[in-house]
Short mmCIF file of C-alpha atoms in Angstrom, two decimals:
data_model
loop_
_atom_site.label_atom_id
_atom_site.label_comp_id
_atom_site.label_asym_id
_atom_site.label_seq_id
_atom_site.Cartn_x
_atom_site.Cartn_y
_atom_site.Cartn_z
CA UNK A 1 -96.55 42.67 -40.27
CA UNK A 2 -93.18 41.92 -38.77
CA UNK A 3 -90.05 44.14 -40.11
CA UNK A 4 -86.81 42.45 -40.61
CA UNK A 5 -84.03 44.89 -39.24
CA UNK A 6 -80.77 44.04 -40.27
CA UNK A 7 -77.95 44.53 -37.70
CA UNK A 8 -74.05 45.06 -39.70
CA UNK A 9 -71.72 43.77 -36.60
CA UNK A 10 -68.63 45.46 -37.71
CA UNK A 11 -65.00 44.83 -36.47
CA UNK A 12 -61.50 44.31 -37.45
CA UNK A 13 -60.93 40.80 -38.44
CA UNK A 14 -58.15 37.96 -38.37
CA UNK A 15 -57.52 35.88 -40.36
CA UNK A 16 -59.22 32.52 -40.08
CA UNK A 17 -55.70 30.09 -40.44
CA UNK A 18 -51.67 30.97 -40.35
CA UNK A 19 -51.97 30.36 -44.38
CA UNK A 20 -54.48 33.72 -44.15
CA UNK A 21 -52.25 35.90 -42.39
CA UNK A 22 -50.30 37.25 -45.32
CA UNK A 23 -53.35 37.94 -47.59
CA UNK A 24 -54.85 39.72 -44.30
CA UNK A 25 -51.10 41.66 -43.33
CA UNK A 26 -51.25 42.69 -47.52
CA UNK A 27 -54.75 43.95 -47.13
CA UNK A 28 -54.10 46.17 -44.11
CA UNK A 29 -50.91 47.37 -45.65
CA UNK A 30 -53.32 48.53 -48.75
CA UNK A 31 -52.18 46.33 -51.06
CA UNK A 32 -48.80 46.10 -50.29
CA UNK A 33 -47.14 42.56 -49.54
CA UNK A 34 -45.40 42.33 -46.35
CA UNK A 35 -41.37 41.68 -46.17
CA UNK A 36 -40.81 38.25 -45.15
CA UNK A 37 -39.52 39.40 -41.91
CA UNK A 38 -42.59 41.36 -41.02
CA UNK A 39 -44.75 38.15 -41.92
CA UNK A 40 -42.66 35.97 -39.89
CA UNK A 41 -42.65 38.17 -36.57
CA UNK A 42 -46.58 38.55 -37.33
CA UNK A 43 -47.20 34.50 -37.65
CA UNK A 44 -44.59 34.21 -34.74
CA UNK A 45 -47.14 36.16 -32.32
CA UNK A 46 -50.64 34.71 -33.50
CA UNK A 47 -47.76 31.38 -32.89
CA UNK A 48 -47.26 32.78 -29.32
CA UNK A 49 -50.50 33.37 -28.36
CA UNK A 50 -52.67 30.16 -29.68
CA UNK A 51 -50.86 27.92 -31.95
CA UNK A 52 -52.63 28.82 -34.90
CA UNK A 53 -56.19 29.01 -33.18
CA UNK A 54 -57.42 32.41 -33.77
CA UNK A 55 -59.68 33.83 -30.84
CA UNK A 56 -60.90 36.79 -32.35
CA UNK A 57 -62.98 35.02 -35.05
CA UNK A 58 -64.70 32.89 -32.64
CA UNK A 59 -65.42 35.46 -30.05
CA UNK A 60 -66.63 37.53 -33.13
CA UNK A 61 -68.98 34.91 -34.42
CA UNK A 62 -70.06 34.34 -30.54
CA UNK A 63 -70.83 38.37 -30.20
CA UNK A 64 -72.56 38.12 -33.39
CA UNK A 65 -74.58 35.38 -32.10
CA UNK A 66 -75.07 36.78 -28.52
CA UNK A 67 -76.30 39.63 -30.05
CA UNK A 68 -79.30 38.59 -32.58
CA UNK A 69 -80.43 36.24 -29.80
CA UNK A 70 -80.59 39.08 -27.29
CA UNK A 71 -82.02 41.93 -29.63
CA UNK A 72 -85.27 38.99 -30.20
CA UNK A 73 -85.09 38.15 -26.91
CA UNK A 74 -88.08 39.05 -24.72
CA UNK A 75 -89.51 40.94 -27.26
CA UNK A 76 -93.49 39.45 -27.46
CA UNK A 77 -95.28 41.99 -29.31
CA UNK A 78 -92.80 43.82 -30.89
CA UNK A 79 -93.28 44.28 -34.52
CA UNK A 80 -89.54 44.01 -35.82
CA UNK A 81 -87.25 41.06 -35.69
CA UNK A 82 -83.49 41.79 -35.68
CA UNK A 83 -81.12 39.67 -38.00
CA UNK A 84 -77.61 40.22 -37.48
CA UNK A 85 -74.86 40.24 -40.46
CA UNK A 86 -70.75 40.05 -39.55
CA UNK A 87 -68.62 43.41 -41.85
CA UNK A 88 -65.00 43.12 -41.24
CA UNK A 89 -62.27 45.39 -42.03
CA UNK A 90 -60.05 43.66 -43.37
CA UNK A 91 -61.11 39.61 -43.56
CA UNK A 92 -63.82 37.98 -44.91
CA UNK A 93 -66.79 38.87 -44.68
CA UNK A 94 -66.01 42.37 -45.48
CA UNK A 95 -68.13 45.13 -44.72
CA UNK A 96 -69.73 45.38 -48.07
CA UNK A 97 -70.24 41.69 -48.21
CA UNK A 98 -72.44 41.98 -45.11
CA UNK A 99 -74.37 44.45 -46.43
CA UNK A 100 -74.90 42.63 -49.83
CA UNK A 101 -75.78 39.67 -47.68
CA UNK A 102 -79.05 41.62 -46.26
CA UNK A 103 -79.54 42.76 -49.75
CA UNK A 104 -80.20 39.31 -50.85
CA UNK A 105 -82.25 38.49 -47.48
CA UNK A 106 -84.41 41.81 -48.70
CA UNK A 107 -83.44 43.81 -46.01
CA UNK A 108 -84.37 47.60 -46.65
CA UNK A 109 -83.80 48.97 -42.76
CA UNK A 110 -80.95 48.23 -41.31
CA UNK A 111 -78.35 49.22 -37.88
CA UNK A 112 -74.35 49.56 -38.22
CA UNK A 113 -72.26 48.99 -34.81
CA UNK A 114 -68.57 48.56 -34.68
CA UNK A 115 -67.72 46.34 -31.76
CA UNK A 116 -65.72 49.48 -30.30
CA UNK A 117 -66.98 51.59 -27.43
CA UNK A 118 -65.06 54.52 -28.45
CA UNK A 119 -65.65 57.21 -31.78
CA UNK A 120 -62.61 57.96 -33.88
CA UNK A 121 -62.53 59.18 -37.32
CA UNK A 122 -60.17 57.03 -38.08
CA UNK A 123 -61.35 53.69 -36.68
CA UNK A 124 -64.85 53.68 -36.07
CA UNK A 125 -65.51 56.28 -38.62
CA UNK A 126 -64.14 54.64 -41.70
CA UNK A 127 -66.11 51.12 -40.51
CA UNK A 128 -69.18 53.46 -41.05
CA UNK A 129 -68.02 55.11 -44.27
CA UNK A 130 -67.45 51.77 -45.96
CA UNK A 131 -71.14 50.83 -44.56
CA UNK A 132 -72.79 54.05 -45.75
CA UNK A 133 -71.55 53.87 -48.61
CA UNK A 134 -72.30 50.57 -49.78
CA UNK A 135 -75.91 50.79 -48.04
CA UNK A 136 -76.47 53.41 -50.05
CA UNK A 137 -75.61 51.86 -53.38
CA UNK A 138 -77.53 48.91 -52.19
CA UNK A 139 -80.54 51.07 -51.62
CA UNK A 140 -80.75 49.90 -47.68
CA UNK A 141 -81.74 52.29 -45.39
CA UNK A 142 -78.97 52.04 -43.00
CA UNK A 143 -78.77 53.83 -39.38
CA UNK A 144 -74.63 53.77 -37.52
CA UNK A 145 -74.27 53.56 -33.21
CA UNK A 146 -71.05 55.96 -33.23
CA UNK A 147 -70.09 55.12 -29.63
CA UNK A 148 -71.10 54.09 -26.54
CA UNK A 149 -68.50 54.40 -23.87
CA UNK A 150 -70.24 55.80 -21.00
CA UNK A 151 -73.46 53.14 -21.43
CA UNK A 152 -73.65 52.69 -17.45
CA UNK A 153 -73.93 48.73 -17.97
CA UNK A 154 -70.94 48.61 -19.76
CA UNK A 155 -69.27 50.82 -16.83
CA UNK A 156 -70.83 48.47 -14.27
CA UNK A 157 -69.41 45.26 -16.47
CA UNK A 158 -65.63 47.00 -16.88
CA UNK A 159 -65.87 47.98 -12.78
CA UNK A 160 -66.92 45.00 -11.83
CA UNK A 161 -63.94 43.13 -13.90
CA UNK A 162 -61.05 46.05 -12.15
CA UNK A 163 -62.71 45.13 -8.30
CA UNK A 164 -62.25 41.18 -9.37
CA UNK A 165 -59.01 41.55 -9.98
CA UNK A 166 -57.78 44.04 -7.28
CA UNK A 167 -59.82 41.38 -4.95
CA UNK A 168 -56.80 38.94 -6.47
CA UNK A 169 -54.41 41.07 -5.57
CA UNK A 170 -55.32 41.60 -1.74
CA UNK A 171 -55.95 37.89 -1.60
CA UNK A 172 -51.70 37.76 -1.90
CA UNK A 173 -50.88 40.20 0.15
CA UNK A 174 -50.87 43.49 -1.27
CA UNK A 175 -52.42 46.38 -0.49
CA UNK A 176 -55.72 47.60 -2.58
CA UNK A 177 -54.09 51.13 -2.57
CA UNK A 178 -50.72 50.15 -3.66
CA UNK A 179 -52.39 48.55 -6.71
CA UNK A 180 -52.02 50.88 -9.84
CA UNK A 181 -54.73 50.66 -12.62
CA UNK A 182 -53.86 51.54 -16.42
CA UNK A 183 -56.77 51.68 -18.73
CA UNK A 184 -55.26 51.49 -21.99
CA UNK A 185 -56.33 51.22 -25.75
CA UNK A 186 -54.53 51.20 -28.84
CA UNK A 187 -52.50 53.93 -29.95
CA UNK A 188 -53.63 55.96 -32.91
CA UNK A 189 -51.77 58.71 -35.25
CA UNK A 190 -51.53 61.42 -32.95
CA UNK A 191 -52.49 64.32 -35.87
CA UNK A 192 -55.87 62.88 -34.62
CA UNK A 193 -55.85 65.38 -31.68
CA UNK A 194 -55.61 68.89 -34.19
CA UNK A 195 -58.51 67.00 -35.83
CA UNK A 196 -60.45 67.28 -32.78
CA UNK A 197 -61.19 63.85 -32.61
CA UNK A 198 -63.49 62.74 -29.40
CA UNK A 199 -61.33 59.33 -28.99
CA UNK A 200 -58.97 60.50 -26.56
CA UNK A 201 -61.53 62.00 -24.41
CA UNK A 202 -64.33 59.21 -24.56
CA UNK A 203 -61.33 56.57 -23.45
CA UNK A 204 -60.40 59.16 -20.32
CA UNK A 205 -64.10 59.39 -19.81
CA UNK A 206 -64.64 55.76 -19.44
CA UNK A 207 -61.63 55.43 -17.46
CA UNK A 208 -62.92 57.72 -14.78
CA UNK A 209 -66.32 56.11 -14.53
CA UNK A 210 -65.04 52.85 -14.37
CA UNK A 211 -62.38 53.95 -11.54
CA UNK A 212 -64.90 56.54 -9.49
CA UNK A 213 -67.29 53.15 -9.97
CA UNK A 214 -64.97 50.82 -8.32
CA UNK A 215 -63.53 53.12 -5.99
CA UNK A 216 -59.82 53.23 -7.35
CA UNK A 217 -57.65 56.22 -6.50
CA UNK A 218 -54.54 54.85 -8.11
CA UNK A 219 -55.04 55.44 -11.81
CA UNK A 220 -53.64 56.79 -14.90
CA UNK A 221 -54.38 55.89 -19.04
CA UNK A 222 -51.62 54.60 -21.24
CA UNK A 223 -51.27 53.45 -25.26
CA UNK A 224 -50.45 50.56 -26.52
CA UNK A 225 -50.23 48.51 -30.01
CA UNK A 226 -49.17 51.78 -31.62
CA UNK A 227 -48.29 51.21 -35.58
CA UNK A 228 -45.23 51.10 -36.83
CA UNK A 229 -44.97 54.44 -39.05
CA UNK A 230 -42.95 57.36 -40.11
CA UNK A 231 -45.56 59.73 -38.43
CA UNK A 232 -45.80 59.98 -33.95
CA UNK A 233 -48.60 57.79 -32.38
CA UNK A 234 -50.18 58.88 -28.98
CA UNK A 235 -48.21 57.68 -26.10
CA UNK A 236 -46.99 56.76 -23.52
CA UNK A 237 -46.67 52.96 -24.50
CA UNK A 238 -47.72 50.67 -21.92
CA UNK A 239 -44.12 49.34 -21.83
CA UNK A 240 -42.72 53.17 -20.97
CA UNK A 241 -45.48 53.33 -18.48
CA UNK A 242 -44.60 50.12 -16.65
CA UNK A 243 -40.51 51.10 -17.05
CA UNK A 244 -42.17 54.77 -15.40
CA UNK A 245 -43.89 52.58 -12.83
CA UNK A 246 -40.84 50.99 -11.77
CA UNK A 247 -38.81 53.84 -11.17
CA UNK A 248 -41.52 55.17 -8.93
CA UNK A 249 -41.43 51.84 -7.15
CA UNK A 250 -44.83 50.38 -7.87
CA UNK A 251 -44.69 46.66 -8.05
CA UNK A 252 -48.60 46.16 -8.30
CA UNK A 253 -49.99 46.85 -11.73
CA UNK A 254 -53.45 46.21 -13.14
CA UNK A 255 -54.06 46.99 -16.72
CA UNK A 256 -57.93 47.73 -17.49
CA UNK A 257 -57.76 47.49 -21.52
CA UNK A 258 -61.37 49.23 -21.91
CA UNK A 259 -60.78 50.09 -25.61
CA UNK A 260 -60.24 46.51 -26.47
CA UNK A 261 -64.05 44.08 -26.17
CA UNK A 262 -62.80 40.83 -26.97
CA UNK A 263 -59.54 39.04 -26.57
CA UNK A 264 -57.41 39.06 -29.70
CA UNK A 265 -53.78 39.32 -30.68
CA UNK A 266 -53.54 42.94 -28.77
CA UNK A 267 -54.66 41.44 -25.74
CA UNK A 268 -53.21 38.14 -25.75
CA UNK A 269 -49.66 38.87 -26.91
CA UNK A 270 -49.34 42.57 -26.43
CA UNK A 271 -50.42 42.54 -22.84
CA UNK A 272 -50.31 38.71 -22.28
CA UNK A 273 -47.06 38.09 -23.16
CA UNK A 274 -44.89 41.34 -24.33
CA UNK A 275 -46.09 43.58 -21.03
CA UNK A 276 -46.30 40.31 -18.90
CA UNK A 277 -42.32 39.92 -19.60
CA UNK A 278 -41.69 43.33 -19.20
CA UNK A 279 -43.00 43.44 -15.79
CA UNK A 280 -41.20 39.95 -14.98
CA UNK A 281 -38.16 41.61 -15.72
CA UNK A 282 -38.75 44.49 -13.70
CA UNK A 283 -40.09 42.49 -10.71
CA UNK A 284 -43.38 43.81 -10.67
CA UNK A 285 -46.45 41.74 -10.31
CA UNK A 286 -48.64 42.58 -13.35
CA UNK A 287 -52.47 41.27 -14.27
CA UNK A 288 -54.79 42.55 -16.56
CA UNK A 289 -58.86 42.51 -16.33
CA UNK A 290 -61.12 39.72 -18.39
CA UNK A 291 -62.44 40.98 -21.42
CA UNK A 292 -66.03 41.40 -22.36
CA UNK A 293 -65.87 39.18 -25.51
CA UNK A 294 -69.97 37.69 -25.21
CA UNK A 295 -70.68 38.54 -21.70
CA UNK A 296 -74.47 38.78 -21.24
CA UNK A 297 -74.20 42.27 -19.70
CA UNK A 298 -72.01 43.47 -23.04
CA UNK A 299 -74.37 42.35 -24.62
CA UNK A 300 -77.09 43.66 -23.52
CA UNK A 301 -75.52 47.00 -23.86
CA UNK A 302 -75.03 46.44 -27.72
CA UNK A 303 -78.84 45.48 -28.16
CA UNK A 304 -79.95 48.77 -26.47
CA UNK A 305 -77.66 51.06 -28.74
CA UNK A 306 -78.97 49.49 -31.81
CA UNK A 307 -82.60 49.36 -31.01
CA UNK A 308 -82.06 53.02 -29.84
CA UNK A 309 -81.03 53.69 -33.32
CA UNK A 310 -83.16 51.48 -35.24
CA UNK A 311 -86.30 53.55 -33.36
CA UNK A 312 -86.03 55.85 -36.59
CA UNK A 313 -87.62 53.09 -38.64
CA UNK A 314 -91.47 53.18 -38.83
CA UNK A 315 -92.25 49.83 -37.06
CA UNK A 316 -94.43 47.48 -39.48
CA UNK A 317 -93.03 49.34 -42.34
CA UNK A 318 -90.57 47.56 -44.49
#
């Protein structure tokens, strides 16, 4: 008897149209509308990037797609076939309306993943307490992948991306070694470091492997997309970093964004646009490395996190 394994592809969200984005900007602020100037400078950057096309929900979808087909891929014999369900944080479909969706497919077993590499407790962690939570309710059996930033494919896939680009580089002239890489990520509250929280350290842990991997000296980690509150975020901001980088006289700059999986409005206008300016007005020659979004090898990595955890299920048991 085959068992159906449901798989709860978590992430963010965007909204799905430029009429969405203030229903999606209310819903991160917790209920609380927007001002029309904060809408406006919001719509004016998803604007920027795509003219009212939103990437992120397609590369989502694609991811989600990418990774049912490779979980049942290959896998003659096997006794469990993997159905995959989109949870997003703040658009539709929510988390719990993912998880209500396998209730109605009878799902009993099921996998949570956030499409994030890296654990915090407060971004990955509340993904997974929304999940639990309504899994339990729901009387689903429900197993979480907390992180999985030193997978070695996804350090081969993230190398292979920084020696692509810093091939680009050489082929105009510069230097390899004049070249500096940033890995980045977004920002978070920095109270998240007394907490003891392991994000900080997974992101400097991937960093190194992915440098040591393809052979970069030149390196350092920087923040970016920090929130806009009362309370300090971890820094330095990519934009202090490249005003830093400047002053030191680097005018080769590589930004490796390996807390960010698919292209969305942090990569596109953030580093795309905001940084790319930035370093145009400086005079310093600035690219950043593709992101994963479906690549074959990403996912592959996602397929063997979540049949690592789904190997708590009794096979043929439902």
């Amino acid at each position: 008897m085959t068992t159906k394994i449901g798989v709860l592809v978590m992430s963010y969200g965007t909204p799905e149209s430029l009429e969405g984005v203030e229903a999606y900007y209310t819903h991160i602020r917790r209920g609380h509308a927007p001002s029309a100037e904060q809408l406006k400078e919001l719509k004016d950057r998803y604007e920027a990037i795509v003219g009212g096309v939103f990437p992120l929900r397609e590369n989502t979808d694609r991811q989600v797609e990418g990774l049912q087909a490779a979980l049942n891929s290959g896998s003659a014999g096997e006794e469990a076939e993997y159905v995959c369900y989109q949870g997003l944080k703040h658009a539709s479909p929510f988390i719990e309306d993912g998880v209500e969706a396998m209730v109605k497919d009878g799902i009993t077993q099921a996998v949570g993943i956030v499409l994030a590499p890296h654990y915090s407790a407060m971004s990955v962690g509340t993904y997974i307490k929304r999940a639990r939570e309504k899994a339990e309710a729901c009387g689903i059996n429900m197993a979480f992948v907390e992180s999985y930033h030193l997978h070695p494919v996804l350090i081969d896939a993230l190398s292979r991306r920084v020696s692509a680009k810093l091939d680009l580089f050489e082929e105009t002239g510069a230097v390899r070694d004049e070249v500096r890489v940033l890995f980045s990520a977004h920002s978070l509250p920095e109270r998240i470091l007394s907490m003891g929280d392991p994000y900080r350290d997974q992101l400097l842990a991937t960093s190194e492997a992915v440098a040591g991997k393809a052979g970069v000296s030149s390196w350092q980690f920087t923040w970016q997309s920090a929130g806009r509150t009362a309370e300090p975020w971890l820094g330095p901001d990519i934009l202090a970093t490249l005003r830093g980088l400047s002053e030191a006289q680097v005018k080769y700059v590589l930004v490796a964004p390996v807390g960010f999986v698919s292209d969305h409005l942090e990569v596109l206008y953030d580093l795309d646009i905001e940084a790319q300016a930035l370093a145009s007005e400086l005079d310093m020659r600035l690219m950043r490395i593709d992101s994963l979004n479906s690549d074959p090898a990403y996912m592959s990595v996602l397929s063997d996190v979540v049949r690592t955890a789904a190997g708590q299920f009794k096979v043929g048991q439902s």
